[in-house]
Amino acid sequence: MNIETEARAREYAIKHGAINLQQMIEWADSMIKSSDDPAVELFDIS
């Protein structure tokens, strides 16, 4: 799954109560830390 698809899936999960905002932030933080060139959009989430 690419990062854009995963982010949309996580946004959907937030809207429907499957995950909370803190979990989304933690995911974005981990993606930023694990990438040499993270997507700029992740910084908006983080």
Coordinates of N, CA and C in Angstrom, one line a residue:
M1 N 0.9 -1.2 0.0 CA 0.0 0.0 0.0 C 0.9 1.2 0.0
N2 N 0.6 2.2 -0.9 CA 1.4 3.4 -0.9 C 1.0 4.3 0.2
I3 N 1.8 5.3 0.5 CA 1.5 6.2 1.6 C 0.2 7.0 1.5
E4 N -0.1 7.4 0.3 CA -1.3 8.2 0.1 C -2.6 7.3 0.4
T5 N -2.5 6.1 -0.1 CA -3.7 5.2 0.1 C -3.8 4.9 1.6
E6 N -2.7 4.6 2.2 CA -2.7 4.3 3.7 C -3.2 5.5 4.5
A7 N -2.8 6.7 4.1 CA -3.2 7.9 4.8 C -4.8 8.1 4.7
R8 N -5.3 7.9 3.5 CA -6.7 7.9 3.2 C -7.5 6.9 4.0
A9 N -6.9 5.7 4.1 CA -7.5 4.6 4.9 C -7.6 5.0 6.4
R10 N -6.5 5.6 6.8 CA -6.4 6.0 8.2 C -7.4 7.1 8.5
E11 N -7.5 8.0 7.6 CA -8.5 9.1 7.7 C -9.9 8.6 7.8
Y12 N -10.2 7.6 7.0 CA -11.5 7.0 7.0 C -11.7 6.3 8.4
A13 N -10.7 5.6 8.9 CA -10.7 4.9 10.2 C -11.0 5.9 11.3
I14 N -10.4 7.1 11.2 CA -10.7 8.1 12.3 C -12.1 8.5 12.2
K15 N -12.6 8.8 11.1 CA -14.0 9.2 10.9 C -15.0 8.2 11.4
H16 N -14.6 7.0 11.4 CA -15.6 5.9 11.8 C -15.2 5.3 13.1
G17 N -14.3 5.9 13.9 CA -14.0 5.5 15.2 C -13.1 4.3 15.4
A18 N -12.5 3.8 14.3 CA -11.6 2.6 14.4 C -10.3 3.0 15.0
I19 N -9.8 4.2 14.8 CA -8.6 4.7 15.4 C -8.8 6.1 15.9
N20 N -8.0 6.6 16.7 CA -8.1 8.0 17.2 C -7.0 8.9 16.6
L21 N -7.2 10.1 16.8 CA -6.3 11.1 16.2 C -4.8 10.9 16.7
Q22 N -4.7 10.5 17.9 CA -3.3 10.3 18.5 C -2.6 9.1 17.7
Q23 N -3.4 8.1 17.4 CA -2.8 7.0 16.6 C -2.4 7.4 15.2
M24 N -3.2 8.3 14.6 CA -2.8 8.9 13.3 C -1.5 9.7 13.4
I25 N -1.4 10.5 14.4 CA -0.2 11.3 14.6 C 1.0 10.4 14.8
E26 N 0.9 9.3 15.6 CA 2.0 8.4 15.9 C 2.4 7.7 14.6
W27 N 1.4 7.4 13.7 CA 1.7 6.7 12.5 C 2.5 7.7 11.6
A28 N 2.1 9.0 11.5 CA 2.8 10.0 10.7 C 4.2 10.2 11.2
D29 N 4.3 10.3 12.5 CA 5.7 10.4 13.1 C 6.6 9.3 12.8
S30 N 6.1 8.1 12.8 CA 6.9 6.9 12.5 C 7.3 6.9 11.1
M31 N 6.4 7.3 10.2 CA 6.7 7.3 8.8 C 7.8 8.4 8.5
I32 N 7.7 9.5 9.1 CA 8.7 10.5 9.0 C 10.1 10.0 9.4
K33 N 10.1 9.4 10.6 CA 11.4 8.9 11.1 C 12.0 7.8 10.3
S34 N 11.2 7.0 9.6 CA 11.7 5.9 8.9 C 12.1 6.2 7.5
S35 N 11.8 7.4 7.0 CA 12.1 7.7 5.6 C 13.2 8.7 5.5
D36 N 14.0 8.5 4.5 CA 15.1 9.5 4.2 C 14.5 10.8 3.5
D37 N 13.4 10.6 2.9 CA 12.7 11.7 2.2 C 11.2 11.6 2.4
P38 N 10.8 12.0 3.6 CA 9.3 11.8 3.9 C 8.4 12.7 3.1
A39 N 7.2 12.3 2.8 CA 6.3 13.1 2.1 C 5.9 14.4 3.0
V40 N 5.9 15.5 2.3 CA 5.6 16.8 3.0 C 4.3 16.7 3.8
E41 N 3.3 16.0 3.2 CA 2.0 16.0 3.8 C 2.0 15.3 5.2
L42 N 3.0 14.4 5.4 CA 3.1 13.8 6.7 C 3.3 14.8 7.8
F43 N 4.0 15.9 7.5 CA 4.3 17.0 8.5 C 3.0 17.7 8.9
D44 N 2.1 17.8 8.0 CA 0.8 18.4 8.3 C 0.0 17.5 9.4
I45 N 0.2 16.2 9.2 CA -0.5 15.3 10.1 C 0.2 15.3 11.5
S46 N 1.5 15.2 11.4 CA 2.3 15.1 12.6 C 2.2 16.4 13.4

